[in-house]
JSON list of C-alpha atoms in Angstrom, two decimals:
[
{"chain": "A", "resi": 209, "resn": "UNK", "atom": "CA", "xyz": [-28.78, -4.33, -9.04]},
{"chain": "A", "resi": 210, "resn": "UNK", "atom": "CA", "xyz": [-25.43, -4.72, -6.88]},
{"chain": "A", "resi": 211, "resn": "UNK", "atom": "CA", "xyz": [-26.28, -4.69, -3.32]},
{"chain": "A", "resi": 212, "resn": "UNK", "atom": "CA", "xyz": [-23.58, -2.07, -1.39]},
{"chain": "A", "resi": 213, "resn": "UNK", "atom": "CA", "xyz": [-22.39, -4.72, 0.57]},
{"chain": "A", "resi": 214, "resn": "UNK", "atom": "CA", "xyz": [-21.25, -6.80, -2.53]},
{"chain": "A", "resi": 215, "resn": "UNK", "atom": "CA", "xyz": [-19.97, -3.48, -3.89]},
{"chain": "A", "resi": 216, "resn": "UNK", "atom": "CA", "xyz": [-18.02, -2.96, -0.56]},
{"chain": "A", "resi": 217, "resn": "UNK", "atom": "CA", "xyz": [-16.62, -6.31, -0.46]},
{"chain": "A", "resi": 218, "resn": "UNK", "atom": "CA", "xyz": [-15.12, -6.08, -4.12]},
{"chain": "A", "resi": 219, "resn": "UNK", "atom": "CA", "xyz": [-14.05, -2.34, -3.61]},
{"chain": "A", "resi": 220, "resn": "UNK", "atom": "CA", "xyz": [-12.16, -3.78, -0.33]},
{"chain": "A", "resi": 221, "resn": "UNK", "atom": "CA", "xyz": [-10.85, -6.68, -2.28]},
{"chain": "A", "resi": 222, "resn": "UNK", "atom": "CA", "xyz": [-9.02, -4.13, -5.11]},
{"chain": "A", "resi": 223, "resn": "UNK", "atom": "CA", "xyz": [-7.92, -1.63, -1.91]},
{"chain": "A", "resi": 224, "resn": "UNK", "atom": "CA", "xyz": [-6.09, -4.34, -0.07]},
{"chain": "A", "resi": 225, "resn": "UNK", "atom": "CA", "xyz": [-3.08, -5.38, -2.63]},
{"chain": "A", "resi": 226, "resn": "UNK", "atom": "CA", "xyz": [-3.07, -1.16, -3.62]},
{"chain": "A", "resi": 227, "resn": "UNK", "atom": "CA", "xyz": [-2.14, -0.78, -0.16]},
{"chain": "A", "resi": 228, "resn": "UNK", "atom": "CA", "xyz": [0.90, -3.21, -0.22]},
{"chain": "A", "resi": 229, "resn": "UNK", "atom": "CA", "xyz": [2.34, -1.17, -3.59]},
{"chain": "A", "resi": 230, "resn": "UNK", "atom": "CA", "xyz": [1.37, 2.45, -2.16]},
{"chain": "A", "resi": 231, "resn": "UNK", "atom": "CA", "xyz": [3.18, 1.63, 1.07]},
{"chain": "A", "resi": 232, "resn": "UNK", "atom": "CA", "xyz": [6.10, 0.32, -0.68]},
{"chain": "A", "resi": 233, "resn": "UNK", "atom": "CA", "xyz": [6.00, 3.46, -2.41]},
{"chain": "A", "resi": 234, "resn": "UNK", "atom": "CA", "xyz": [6.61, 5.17, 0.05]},
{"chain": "A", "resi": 235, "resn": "UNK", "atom": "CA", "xyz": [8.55, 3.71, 2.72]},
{"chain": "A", "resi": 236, "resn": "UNK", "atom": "CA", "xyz": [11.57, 4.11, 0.17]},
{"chain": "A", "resi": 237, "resn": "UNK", "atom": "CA", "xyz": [12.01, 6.88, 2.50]},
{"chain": "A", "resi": 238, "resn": "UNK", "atom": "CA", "xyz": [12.36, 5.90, 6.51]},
{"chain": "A", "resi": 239, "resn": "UNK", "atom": "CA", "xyz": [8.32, 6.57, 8.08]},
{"chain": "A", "resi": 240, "resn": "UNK", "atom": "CA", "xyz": [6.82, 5.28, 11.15]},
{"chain": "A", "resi": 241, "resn": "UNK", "atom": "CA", "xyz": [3.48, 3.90, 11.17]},
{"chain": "A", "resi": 242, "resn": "UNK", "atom": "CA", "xyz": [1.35, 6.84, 11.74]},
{"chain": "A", "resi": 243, "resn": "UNK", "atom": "CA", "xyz": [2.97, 9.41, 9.06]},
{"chain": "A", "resi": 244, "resn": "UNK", "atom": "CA", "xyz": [2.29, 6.25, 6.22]},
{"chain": "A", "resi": 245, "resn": "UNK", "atom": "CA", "xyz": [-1.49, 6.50, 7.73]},
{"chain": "A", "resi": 246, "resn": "UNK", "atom": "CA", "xyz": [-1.59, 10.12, 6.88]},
{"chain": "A", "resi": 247, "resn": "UNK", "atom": "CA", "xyz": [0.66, 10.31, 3.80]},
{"chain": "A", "resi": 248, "resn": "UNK", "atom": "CA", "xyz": [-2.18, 7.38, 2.39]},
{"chain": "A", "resi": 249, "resn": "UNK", "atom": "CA", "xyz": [-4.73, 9.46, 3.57]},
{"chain": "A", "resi": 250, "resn": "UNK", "atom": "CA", "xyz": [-4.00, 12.35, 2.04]},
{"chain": "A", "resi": 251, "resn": "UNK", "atom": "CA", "xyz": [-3.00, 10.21, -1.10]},
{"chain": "A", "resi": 252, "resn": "UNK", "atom": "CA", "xyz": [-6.78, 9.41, -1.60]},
{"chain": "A", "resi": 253, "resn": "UNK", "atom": "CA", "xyz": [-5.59, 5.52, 0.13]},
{"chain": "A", "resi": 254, "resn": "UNK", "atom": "CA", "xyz": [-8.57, 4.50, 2.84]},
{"chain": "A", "resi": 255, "resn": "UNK", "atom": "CA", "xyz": [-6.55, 2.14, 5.42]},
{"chain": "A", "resi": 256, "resn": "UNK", "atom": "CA", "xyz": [-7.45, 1.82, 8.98]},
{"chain": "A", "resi": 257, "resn": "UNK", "atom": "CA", "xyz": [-4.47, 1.50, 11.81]},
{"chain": "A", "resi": 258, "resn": "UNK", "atom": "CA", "xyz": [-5.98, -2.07, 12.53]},
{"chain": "A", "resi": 259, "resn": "UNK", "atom": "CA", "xyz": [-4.86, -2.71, 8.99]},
{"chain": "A", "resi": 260, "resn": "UNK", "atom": "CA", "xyz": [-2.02, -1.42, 8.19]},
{"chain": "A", "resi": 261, "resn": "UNK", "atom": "CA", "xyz": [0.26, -2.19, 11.39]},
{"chain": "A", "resi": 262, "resn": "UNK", "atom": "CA", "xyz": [-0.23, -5.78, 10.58]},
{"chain": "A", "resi": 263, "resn": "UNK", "atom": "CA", "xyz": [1.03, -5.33, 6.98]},
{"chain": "A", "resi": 264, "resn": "UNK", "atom": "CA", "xyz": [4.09, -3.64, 8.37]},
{"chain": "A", "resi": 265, "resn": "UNK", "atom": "CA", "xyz": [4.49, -6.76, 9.96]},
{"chain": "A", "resi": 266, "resn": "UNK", "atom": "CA", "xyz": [3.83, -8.87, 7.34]},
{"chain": "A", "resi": 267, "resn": "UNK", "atom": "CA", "xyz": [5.93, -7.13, 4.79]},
{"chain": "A", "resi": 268, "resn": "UNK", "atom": "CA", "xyz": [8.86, -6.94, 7.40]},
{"chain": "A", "resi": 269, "resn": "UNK", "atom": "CA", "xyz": [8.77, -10.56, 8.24]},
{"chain": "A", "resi": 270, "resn": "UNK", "atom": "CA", "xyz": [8.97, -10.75, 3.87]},
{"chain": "A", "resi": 271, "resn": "UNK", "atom": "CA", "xyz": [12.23, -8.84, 4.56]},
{"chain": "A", "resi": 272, "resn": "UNK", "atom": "CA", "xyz": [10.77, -6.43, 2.36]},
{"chain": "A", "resi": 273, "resn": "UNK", "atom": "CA", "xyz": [10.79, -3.62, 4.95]},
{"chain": "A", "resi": 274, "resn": "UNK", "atom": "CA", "xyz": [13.42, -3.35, 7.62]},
{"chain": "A", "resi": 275, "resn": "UNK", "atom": "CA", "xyz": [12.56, -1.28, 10.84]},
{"chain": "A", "resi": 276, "resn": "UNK", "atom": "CA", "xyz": [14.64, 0.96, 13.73]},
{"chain": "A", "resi": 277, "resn": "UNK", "atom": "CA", "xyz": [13.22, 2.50, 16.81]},
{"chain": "A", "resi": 278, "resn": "UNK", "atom": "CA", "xyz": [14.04, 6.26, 16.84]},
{"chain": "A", "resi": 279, "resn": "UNK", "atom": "CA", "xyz": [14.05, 7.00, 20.39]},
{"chain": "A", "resi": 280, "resn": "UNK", "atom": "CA", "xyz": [15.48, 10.52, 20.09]},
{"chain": "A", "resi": 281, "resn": "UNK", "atom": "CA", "xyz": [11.87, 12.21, 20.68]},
{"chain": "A", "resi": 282, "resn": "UNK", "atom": "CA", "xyz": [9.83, 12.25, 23.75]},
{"chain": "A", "resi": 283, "resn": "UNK", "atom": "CA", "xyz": [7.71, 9.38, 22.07]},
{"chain": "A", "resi": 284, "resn": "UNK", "atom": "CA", "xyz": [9.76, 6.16, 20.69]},
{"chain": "A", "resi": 285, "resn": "UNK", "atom": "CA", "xyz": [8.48, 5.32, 17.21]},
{"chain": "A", "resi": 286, "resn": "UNK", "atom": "CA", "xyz": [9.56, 2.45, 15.13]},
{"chain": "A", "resi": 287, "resn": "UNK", "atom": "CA", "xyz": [10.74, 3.65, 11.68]},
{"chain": "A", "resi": 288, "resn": "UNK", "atom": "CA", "xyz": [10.12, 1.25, 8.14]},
{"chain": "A", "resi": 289, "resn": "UNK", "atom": "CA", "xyz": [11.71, 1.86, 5.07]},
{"chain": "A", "resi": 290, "resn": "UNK", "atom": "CA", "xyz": [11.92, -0.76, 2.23]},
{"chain": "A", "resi": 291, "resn": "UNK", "atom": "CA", "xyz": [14.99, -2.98, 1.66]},
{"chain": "A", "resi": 292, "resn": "UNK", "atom": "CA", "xyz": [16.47, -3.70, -1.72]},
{"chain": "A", "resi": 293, "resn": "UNK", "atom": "CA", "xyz": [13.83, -6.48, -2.14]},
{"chain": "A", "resi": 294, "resn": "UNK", "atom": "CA", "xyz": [10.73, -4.49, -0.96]},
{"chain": "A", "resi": 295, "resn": "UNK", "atom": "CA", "xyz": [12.35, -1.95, -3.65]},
{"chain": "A", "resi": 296, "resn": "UNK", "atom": "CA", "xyz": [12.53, -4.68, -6.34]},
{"chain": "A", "resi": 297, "resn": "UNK", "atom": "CA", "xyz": [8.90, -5.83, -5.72]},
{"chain": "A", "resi": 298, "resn": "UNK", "atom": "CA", "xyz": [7.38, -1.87, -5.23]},
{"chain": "A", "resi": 299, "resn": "UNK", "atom": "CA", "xyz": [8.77, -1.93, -9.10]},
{"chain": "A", "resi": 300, "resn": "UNK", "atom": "CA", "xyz": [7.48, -4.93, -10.28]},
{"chain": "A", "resi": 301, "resn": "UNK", "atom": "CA", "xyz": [4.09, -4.61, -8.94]},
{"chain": "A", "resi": 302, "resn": "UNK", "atom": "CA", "xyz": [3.85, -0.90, -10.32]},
{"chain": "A", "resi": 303, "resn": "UNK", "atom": "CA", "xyz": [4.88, -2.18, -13.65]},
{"chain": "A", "resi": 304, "resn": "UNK", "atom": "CA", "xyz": [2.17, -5.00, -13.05]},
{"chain": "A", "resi": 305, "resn": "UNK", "atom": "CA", "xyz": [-0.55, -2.29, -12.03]},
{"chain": "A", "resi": 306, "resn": "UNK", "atom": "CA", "xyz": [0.29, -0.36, -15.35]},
{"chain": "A", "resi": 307, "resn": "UNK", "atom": "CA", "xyz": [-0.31, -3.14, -18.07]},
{"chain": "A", "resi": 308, "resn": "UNK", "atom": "CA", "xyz": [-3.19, -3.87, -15.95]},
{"chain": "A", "resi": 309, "resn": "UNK", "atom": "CA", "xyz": [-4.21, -0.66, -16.22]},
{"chain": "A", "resi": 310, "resn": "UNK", "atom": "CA", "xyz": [-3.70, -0.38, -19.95]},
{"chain": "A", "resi": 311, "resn": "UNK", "atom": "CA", "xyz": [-5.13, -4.22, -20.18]},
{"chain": "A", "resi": 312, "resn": "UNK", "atom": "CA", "xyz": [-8.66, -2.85, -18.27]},
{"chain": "A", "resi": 313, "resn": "UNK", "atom": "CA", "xyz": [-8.98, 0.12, -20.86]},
{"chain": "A", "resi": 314, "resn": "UNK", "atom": "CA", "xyz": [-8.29, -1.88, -23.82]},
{"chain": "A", "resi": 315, "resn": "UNK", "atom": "CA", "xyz": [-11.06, -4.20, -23.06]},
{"chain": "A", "resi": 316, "resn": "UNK", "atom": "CA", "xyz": [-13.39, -1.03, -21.99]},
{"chain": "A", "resi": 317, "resn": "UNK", "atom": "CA", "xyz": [-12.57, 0.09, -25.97]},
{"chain": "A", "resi": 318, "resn": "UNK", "atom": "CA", "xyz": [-13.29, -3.35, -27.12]},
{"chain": "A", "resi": 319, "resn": "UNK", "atom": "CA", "xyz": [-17.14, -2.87, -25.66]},
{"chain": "A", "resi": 320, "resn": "UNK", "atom": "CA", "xyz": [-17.61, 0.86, -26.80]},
{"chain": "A", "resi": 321, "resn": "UNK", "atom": "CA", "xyz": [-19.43, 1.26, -29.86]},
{"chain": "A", "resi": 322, "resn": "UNK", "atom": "CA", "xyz": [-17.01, 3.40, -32.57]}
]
């Protein structure tokens, strides 16, 4: 039997490069850091703040995301939105996921019985 925390560790392991493609998803249009949190909430996408702040990072520093600070509001927030490169790469890894996909349920036919 799997212990949970092996289970955990594996389930984390598949989240973290989901979170890369979902965020260059969608960042095509201009989001600050909090609104991405929610819109991958609500998307079914478990990221903590602690997590995903440094991806921005990352990903900017990639020059796959640009960033602005909007400081029209009360409270400045710093805007992302994916450059022609983060676009290019949000399409190849979605293309990626999808044979992937289709790879993962060919192999799950292979072992069913007909």
């Amino acid at each position: 039997m799997t212990s949970d925390a092996t289970l955990s560790s594996h389930l984390q392991e598949l989240r973290r490069g989901t979170v890369v493609v979902a965020s260059l998803t969608v960042l095509r249009e201009p989001g600050y850091g909090y609104s991405l949190l929610e819109t991958l909430s609500a998307a079914g996408f478990e990221v903590e703040a602690n997590t995903l702040y440094p991806l921005l990072r990352r990903l900017e520093s990639q020059g796959l995301l640009t960033s602005s600070w909007n400081t029209d509001e009360a409270r400045p927030r710093k805007f992302y939105r994916t450059t022609s490169d983060g676009d290019a790469i949000a399409d190849t890894l979605r293309t990626e996921w999808s044979r992937l996909d289709s790879a993962i349920t060919d192999l799950d036919k292979l072992g069913s019985p007909e």
